[in-house]
XYZ file of C-alpha atoms in Angstrom:
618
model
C 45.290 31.423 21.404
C 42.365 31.881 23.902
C 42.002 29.615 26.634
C 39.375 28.036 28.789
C 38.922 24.455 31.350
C 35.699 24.239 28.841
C 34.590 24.905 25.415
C 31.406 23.865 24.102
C 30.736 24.005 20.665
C 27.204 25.224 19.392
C 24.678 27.332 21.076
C 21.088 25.971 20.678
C 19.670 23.712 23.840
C 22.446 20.728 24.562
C 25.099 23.879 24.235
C 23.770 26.038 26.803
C 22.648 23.511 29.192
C 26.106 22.457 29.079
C 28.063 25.437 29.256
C 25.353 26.279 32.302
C 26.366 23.266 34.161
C 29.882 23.380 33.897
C 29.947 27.022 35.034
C 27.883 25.708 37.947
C 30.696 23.337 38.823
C 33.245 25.926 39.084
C 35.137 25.780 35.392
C 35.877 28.860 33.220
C 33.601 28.077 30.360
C 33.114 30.076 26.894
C 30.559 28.804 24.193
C 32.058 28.744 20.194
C 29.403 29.136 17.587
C 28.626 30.111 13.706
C 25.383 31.512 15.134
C 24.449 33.742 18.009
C 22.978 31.313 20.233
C 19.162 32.178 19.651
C 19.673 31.661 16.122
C 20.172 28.219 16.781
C 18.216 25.338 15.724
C 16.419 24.537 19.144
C 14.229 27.530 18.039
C 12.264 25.767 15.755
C 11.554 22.879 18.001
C 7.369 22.967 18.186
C 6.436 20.395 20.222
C 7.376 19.634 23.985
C 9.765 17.580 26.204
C 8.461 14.915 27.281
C 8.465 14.852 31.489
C 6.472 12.061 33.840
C 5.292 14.943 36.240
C 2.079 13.502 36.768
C 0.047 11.168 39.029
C -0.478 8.338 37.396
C 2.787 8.585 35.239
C 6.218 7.147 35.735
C 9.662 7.682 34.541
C 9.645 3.865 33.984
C 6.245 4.214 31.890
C 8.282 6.967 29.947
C 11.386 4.679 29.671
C 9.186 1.898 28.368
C 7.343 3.619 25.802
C 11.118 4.944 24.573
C 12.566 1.780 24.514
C 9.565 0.489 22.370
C 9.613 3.295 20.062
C 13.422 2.924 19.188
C 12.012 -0.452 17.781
C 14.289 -2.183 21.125
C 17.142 -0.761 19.724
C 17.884 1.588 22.392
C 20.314 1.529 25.075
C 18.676 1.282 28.203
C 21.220 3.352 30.758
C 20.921 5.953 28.128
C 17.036 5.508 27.873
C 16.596 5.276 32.022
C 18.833 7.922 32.466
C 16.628 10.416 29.920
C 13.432 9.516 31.711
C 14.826 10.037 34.827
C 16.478 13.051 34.956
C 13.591 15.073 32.191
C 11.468 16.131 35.160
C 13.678 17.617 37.489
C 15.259 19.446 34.191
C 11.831 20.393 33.039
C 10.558 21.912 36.786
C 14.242 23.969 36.366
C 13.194 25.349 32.946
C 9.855 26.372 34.795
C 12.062 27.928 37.809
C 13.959 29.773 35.495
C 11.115 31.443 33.922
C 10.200 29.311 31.145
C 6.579 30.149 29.917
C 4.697 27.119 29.744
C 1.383 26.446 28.758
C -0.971 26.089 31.416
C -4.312 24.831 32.455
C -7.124 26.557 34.372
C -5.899 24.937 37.799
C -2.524 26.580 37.132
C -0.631 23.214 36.233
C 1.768 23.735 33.580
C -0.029 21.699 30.569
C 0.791 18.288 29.382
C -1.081 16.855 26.016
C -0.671 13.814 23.989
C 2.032 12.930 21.386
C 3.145 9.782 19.358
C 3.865 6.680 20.750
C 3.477 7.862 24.339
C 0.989 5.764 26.834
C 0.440 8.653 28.423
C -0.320 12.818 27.831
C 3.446 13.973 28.926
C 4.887 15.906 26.635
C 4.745 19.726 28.250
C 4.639 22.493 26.007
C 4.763 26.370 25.444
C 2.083 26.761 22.722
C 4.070 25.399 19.666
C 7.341 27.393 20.742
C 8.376 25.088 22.802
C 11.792 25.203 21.296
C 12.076 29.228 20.923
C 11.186 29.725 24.614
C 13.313 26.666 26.099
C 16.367 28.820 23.839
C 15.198 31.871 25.560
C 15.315 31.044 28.868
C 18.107 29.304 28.761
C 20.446 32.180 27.124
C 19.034 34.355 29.782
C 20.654 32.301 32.215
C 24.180 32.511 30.344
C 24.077 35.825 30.302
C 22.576 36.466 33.902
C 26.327 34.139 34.510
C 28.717 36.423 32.585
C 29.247 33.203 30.419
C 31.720 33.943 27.357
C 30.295 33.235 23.715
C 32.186 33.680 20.340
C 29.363 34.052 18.811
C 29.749 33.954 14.732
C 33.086 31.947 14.725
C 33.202 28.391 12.610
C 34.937 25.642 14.062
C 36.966 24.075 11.304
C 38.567 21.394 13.435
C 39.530 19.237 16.521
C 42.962 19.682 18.131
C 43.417 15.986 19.243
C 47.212 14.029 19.830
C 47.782 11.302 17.362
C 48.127 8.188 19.264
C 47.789 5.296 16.345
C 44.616 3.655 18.768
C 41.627 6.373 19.140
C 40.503 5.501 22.852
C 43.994 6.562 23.345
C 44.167 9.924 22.001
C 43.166 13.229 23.855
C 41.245 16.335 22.580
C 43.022 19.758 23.575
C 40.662 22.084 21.571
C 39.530 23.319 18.611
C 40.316 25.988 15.627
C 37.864 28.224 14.753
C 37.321 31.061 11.906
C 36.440 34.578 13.313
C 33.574 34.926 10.169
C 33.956 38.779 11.424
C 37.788 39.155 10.545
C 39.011 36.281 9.450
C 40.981 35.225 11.956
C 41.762 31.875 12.129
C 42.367 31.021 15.894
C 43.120 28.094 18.580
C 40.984 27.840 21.389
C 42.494 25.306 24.193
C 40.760 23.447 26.132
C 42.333 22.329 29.574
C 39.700 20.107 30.481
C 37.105 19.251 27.525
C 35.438 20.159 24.622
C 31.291 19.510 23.983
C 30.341 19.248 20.964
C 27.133 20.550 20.726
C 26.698 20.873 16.695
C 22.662 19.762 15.654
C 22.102 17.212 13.316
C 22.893 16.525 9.610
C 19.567 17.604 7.830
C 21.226 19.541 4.826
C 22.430 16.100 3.643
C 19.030 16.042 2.228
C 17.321 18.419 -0.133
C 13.451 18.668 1.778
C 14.610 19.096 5.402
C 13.045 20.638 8.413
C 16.231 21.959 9.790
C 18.098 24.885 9.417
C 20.981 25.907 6.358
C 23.315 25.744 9.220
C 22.841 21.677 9.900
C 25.344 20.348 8.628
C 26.575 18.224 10.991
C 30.068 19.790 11.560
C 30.027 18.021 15.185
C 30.013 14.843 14.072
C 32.238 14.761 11.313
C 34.880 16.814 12.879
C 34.547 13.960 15.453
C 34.251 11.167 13.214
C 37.815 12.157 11.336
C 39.309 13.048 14.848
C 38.983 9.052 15.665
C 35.609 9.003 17.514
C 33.171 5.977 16.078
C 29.850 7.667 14.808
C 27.110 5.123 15.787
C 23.783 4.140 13.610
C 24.055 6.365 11.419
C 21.355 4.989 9.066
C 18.228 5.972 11.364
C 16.843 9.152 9.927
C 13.553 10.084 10.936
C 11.071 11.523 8.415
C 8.784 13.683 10.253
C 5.100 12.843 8.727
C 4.052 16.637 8.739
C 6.256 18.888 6.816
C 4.703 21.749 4.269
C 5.550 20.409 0.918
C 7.009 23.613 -0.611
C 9.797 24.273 1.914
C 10.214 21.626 4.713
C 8.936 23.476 6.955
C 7.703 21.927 9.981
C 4.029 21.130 11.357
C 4.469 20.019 14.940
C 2.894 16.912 15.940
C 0.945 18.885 18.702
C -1.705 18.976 15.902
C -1.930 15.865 16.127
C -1.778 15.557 19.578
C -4.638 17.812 19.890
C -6.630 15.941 17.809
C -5.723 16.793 14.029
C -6.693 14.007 11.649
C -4.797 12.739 8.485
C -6.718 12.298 5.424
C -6.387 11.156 1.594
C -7.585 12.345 -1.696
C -10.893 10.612 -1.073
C -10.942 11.921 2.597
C -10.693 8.687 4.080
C -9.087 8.969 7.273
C -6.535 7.072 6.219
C -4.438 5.531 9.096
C -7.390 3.903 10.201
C -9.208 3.142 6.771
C -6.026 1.063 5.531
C -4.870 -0.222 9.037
C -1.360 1.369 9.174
C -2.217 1.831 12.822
C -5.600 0.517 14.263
C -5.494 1.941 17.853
C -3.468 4.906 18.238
C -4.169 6.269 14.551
C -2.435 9.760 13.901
C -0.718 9.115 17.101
C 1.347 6.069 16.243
C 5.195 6.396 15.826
C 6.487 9.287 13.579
C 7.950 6.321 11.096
C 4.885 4.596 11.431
C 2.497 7.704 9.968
C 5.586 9.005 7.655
C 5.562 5.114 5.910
C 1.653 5.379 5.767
C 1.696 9.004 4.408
C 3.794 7.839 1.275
C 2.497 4.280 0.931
C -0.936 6.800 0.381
C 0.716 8.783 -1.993
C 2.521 6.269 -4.182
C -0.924 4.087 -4.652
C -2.191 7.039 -6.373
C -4.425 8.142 -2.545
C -2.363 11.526 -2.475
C -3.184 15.195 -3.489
C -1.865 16.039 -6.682
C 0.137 12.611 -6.291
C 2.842 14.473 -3.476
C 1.087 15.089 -0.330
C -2.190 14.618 2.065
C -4.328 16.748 4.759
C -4.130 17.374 7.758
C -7.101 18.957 8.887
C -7.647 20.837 12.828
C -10.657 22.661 11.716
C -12.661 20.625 14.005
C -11.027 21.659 16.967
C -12.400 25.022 16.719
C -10.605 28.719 16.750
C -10.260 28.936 20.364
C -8.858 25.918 20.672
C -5.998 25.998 17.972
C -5.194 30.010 18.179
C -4.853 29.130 22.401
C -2.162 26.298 21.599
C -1.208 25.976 18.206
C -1.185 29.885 16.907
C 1.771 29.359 15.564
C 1.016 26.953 12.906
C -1.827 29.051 11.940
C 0.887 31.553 10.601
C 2.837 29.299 9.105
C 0.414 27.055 6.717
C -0.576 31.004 5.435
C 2.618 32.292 5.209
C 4.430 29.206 3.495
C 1.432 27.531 1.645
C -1.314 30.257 1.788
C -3.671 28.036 3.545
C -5.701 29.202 6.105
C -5.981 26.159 8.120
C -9.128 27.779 10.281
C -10.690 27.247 6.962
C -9.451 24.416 5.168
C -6.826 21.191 5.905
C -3.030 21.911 5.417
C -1.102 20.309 2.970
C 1.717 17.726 4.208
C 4.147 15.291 3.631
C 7.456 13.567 4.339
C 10.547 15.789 5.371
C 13.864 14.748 6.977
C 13.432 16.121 10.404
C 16.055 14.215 12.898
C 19.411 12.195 13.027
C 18.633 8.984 15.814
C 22.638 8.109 15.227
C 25.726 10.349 15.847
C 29.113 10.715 18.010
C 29.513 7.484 19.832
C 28.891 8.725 23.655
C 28.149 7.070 27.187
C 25.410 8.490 29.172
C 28.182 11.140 30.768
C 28.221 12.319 27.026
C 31.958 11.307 27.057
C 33.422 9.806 23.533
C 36.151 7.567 23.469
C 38.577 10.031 22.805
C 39.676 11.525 26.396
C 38.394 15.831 26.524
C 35.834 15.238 24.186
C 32.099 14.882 24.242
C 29.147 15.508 22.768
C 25.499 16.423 23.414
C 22.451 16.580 21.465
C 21.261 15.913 18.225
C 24.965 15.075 16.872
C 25.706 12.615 19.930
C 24.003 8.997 20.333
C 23.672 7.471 23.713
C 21.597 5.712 22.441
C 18.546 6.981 23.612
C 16.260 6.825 20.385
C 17.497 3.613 18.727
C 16.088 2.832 15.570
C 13.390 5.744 16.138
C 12.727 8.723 18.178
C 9.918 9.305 19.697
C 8.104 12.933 19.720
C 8.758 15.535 22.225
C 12.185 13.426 23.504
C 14.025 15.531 21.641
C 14.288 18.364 23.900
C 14.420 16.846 27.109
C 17.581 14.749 25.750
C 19.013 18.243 25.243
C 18.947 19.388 29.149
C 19.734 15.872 30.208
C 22.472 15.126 28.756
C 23.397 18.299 27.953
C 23.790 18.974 31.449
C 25.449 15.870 32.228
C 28.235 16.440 29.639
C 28.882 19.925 31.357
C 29.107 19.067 34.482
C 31.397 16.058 33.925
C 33.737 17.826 31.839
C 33.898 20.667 34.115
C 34.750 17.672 36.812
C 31.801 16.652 38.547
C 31.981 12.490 39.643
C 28.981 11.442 37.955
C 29.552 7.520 38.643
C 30.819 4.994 36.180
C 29.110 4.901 32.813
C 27.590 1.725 32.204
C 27.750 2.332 28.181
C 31.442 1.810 26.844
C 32.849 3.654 23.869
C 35.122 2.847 21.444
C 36.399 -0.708 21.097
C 36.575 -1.166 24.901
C 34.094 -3.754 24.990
C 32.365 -6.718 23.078
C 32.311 -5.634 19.400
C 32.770 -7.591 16.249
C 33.876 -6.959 12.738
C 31.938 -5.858 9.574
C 31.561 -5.886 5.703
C 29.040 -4.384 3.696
C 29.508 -4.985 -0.635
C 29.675 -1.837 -2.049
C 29.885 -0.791 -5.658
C 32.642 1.574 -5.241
C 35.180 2.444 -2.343
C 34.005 4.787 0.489
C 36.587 7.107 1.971
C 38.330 10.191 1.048
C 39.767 10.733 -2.815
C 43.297 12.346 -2.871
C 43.330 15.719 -4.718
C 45.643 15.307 -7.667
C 48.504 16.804 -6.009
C 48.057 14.363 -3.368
C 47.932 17.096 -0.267
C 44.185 16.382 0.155
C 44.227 19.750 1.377
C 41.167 20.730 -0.132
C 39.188 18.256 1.704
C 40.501 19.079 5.423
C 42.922 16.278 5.063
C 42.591 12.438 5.976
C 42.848 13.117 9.416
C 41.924 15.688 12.451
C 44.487 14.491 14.581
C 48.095 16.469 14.695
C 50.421 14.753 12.760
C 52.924 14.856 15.184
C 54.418 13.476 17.907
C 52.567 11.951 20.628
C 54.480 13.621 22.918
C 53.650 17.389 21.993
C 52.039 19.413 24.809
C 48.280 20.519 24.328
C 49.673 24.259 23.360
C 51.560 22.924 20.507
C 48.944 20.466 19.626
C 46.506 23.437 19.336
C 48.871 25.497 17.324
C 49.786 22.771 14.948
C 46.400 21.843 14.012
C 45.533 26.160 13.444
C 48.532 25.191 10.856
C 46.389 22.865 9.455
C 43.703 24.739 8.716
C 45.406 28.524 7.679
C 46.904 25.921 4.978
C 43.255 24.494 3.974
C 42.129 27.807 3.820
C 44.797 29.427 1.871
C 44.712 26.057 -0.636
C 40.940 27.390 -1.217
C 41.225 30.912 -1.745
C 44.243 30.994 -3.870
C 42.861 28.933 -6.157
C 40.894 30.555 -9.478
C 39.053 27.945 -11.249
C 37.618 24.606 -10.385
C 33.904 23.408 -9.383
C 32.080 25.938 -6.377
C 30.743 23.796 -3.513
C 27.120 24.530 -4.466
C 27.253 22.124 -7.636
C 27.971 19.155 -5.337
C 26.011 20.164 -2.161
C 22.946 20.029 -4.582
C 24.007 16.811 -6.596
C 24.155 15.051 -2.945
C 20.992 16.379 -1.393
C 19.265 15.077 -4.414
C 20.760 11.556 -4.719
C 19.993 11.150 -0.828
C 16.207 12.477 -0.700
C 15.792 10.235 -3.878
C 17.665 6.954 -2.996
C 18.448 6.974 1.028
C 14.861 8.543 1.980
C 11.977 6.580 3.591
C 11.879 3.719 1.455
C 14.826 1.816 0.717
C 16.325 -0.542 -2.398
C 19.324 -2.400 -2.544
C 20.327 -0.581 -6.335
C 19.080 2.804 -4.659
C 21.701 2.685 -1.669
C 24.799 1.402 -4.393
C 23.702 4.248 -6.666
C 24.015 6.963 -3.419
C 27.417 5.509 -2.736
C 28.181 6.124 -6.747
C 26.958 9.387 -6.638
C 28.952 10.372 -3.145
C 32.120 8.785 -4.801
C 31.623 10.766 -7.733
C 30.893 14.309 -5.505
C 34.187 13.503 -3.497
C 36.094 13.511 -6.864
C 34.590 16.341 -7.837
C 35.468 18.204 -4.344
C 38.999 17.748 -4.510
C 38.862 20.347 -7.453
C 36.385 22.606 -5.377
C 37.453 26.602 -4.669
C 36.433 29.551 -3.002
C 34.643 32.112 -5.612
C 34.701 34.468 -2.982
C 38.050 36.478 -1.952
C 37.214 38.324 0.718
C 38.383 37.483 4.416
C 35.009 39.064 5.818
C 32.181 36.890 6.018
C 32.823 34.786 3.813
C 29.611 32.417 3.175
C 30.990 30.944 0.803
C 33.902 29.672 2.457
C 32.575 28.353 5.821
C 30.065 26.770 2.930
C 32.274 25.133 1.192
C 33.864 23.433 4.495
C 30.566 22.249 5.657
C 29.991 20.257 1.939
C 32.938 18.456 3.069
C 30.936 17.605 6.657
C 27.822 16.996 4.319
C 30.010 14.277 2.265
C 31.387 12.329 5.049
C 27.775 12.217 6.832
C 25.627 11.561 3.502
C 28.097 8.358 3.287
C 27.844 6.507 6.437
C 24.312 6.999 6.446
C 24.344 5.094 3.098
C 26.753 2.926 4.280
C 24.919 2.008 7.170
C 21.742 1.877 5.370
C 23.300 -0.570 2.605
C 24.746 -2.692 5.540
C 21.587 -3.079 7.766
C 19.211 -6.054 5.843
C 16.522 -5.717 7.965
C 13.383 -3.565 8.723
C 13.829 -1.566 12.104
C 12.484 1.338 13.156
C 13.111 4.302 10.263
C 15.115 1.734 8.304
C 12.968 0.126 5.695
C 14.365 -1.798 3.329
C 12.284 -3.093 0.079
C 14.236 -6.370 -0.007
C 14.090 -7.200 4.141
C 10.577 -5.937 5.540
C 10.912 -7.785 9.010
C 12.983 -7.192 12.076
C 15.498 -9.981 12.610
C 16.186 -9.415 16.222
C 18.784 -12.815 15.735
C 21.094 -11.055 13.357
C 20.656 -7.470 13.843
C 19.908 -6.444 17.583
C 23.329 -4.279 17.387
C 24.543 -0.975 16.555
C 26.137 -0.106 13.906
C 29.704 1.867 13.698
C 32.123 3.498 11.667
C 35.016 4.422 12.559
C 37.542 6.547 10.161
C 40.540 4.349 9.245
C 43.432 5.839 7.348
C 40.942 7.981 4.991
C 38.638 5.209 5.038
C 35.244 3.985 7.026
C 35.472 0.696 8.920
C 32.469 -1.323 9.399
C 32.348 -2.907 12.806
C 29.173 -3.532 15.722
C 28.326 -3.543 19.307
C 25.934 -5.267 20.908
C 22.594 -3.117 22.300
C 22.234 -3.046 26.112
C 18.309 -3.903 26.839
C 19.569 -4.321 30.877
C 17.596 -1.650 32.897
C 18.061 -0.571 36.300
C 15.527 -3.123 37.776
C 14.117 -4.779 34.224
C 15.315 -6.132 30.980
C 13.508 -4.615 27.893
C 12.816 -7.906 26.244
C 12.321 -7.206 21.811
C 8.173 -7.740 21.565
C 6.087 -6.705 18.603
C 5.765 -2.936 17.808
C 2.160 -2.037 16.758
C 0.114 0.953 17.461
């Protein structure tokens, strides 16, 4: 068993900052991941973080034009807190060696992006992400900070108290993908989970094979609620053969949208008068296909984006990057000619249920990132707040783990405070499916915690839930025949892109939820082709389709549940807000193999204002 006060799960930007800032406060920290750490996901990120560093800027202009974007369904100690604390993270990043983009007087550049009232989102070219990953791991290694780098986390080591808030996490179990090894790792003060988002759940993605949301369901089955799950964001500007993304810097820069006639059309069909290209990302991703489906759209699946205008200089000097990219993946030269683009899932608004500390309701565990909500984005995130809620709250989570008093959080998890009960009519029943020799082995069992007794000591804890898993494991390699993971990964990606994407139906959502069911049943006869203990893709593949089922369903779930039109949530039969029924969150918690429907109220309080619900337009 190795030991450690922290261990942070995941090793793109929430993951480092974290493990950064608890080492800072003194703690013995080592980072757990299935990737070396700049293979992570933060790589990819294009666009900026968002910082008021300006004259003439504000962190409560910043908050303010967050709050409105998450369609007033952000919570606003989460949102103040972001806005607040992005510019002294940002100004580290630039101590630390980050290499920004910069203008002729030497500033560190700052350039327009969606939904912002003002040009803050700071940038390095359109590698933001890769260089924010860079400097960063320079810094953990500069520290001597430990990283088991290439081992899957299978589980949560958590005590098995029968109410969540009163359970505590000890650690985690991990697979060495090296050896094999299947190992405990305890944590005597917390573990972060740090894990990206869910974007494998759907078949045209802009992340990464690796997202598949591990964090969050590990949490979710440990006890912890997962909150609004139902907000996916579509990114507008994704190439249409692989998902891969276009940052919105083009657009910020000036790149304009345009249909099959060359209209220019966010203006032409008044999807978004004044800001145009620059309006919310589900504002331009609901226009793009609206375009497409009225027959507007290039060979009836995509339209241009054109930067030719700009000139050479221009885009080679700050967008080089996507130069490469529209040849390599499309073989457009886009000095020449507009880019093809559409639609892709690009970003998970919900996750782990966390305060602004990044602590869950279960005691020793947080979470960070992409896979936690605060909530900072609501119903909607806007661009280039992405990466600063990585160093914020990445930070926070390390340092409070590793001890730090960082005041009382004013957001409360679990079913501490106000929260009332809910029901959503679904065709079939949600939850796990006993295999038919009723271990439910195959499927990581109904439960993360022990199984114990609540009085067991965080060692044996630990040790019991490594049990756990070498039985999983064994259950999937000794068995011969069956269906391989890959049959119901795909069937899932495809019912989700083509019934829980943009645009929403009532018949779409209950058909998801029958095809999930059916995938679950399916899974319990699932099995390892592979039988090798050596990396072993296909087994730390097969584990995450289990991840990939529990997400895909409580974004349906949520999605089926929420009648109204909020933010990325558009639903065909409710196409207004309701700000009188549904100004709340949504939760599900994981109830004796089952997900329970319940809410909490959204906190529009501010430090000094109340965000009061008005009219989004752009």
């Amino acid at each position: 068993m190795y030991e450690h006060d922290v261990i942070v799960v995941g090793a793109g930007g929430a993951g480092l900052r974290a493990a950064i800032a608890a080492q800072e406060e003194g703690a013995d920290v080592a980072i757990v991941s299935k990737l070396h750490p700049v293979r992570s996901h933060t790589g990819a990120a294009e666009g900026g973080i968002n910082a008021a560093l300006r004259e003439g800027d504000s962190w409560e202009d910043h908050a303010y034009d967050t709050m409105k974007g998450s369609d007033y369904l952000g919570d606003a100690p989460a949102i103040e807190t972001l806005c607040q604390d992005s510019p002294k993270e940002t100004i580290q990043l630039e101590h630390w060696g980050m290499a920004f983009s910069r203008d002729d007087d030497g500033r560190v550049s700052q350039r327009p992006f969606g939904g912002l009232s003002f040009p803050r989102t700071t940038y390095a070219g359109a590698e933001t992400g890769h260089q924010l990953l860079h400097t960063m791991y320079e810094q953990l290694v500069k520290r001597g900070i430990k990283v088991y780098d290439e081992w899957y986390v299978l589980n949560l080591a958590v005590s098995d108290e029968e109410v969540p808030e009163d359970r505590t996490c000890h650690g985690i179990v991990a697979y060495d993908i090296q050896s094999g090894e299947v190992s405990g790792f305890r944590a005597r003060n917390g573990v972060i989970l740090a894990t990206g988002g869910p974007g494998q759940v759907y078949d045209h993605t802009t992340n990464a094979v690796a997202n598949t949301g591990d964090g969050v369901a590990m949490a979710y089955r440990a006890g912890v609620p997962m909150e609004d799950m139902e907000f996916i964001q579509f990114h507008p500007t994704t190439l249409p053969s692989t998902g891969v993304l276009i940052t919105e810097g083009v657009r910020g820069e000036g790149g304009i949208l345009y249909n099959e006639n060359g209209e220019r059309l966010m203006f032409e069909y008044g999807y978004a008068n004044n800001a145009g290209e620059l309006a919310s990302r589900d504002v331009v991703s609901r226009a793009e296909l609206t375009e497409i489906n009225a027959g507007r759209g290039i060979d009836d699946e995509y339209v241009h984006l054109d930067m030719r205008h700009l000139g050479e200089e221009r885009i080679i000097d700050r967008l080089e990057n996507i130069v490469h990219l529209s040849e390599d993946f499309e073989g457009v030269d886009p000095l020449e000619e507009p880019m093809p683009v559409k639609p892709g899932q690009h970003y998970a608004m919900g996750g782990v249920e966390t305060d602004e500390n990044g602590e869950t309701c279960i005691t020793g565990l947080y979470a960070a990132g992409e896979c936690a909500c605060a909530s900072v984005h609501g119903s909607n995130r806007l661009g280039g707040n992405a990466l600063p809620e990585l160093i914020v709250f990445g930070r926070r989570a390390g340092a409070h783990a590793a001890g730090k008093d960082l005041g009382t959080a004013e957001i409360t998890t679990g079913k501490r405070g106000e929260w009332e009960a809910g029901e959503v009519d679904t065709p079939v029943a949600p939850g796990s499916v006993r295999s038919p020799d009723d271990s439910a082995v195959a499927d990581g069992g109904e439960k993360a915690a022990d199984g114990g007794a609540v009085a067991a000591t965080g060692d044996e804890i630990v040790t019991r839930a490594v049990d756990a898993e070498n039985r999983r494991i064994e259950h999937l390699m000794t068995k011969d025949e069956g269906v391989q993971h890959a049959e119901i990964r795909s069937e899932v990606q495809k019912s989700m892109t083509r019934h829980v994407n943009v645009f929403r139906e009532k018949e779409g959502l209950k058909q998801a939820l029958r095809d999930l069911r059916e995938a679950r049943e399916r899974y319990t006869d699932v099995y390892v082709n592979d039988p090798s203990r050596t990396y072993n893709t296909d087994l730390i593949q097969t584990i995450e389709t289990r991840n990939i089922l529990d997400l895909a369903e409580a974004i349906t779930l949520g999605a089926l549940a929420r009648e109204e039109f909020r933010g990325a949530h558009w639903r065909k039969e409710h196409q207004e807000r309701d700000d009188e029924n549904w100004l709340k969150h949504t939760m599900l918690s994981w109830n004796d193999g089952a997900p329970e429907l319940w809410y909490k109220p959204v906190i529009l309080e501010g430090e000094e204002k109340t965000y009061e619900p008005k009219i989004r337009s752009y």
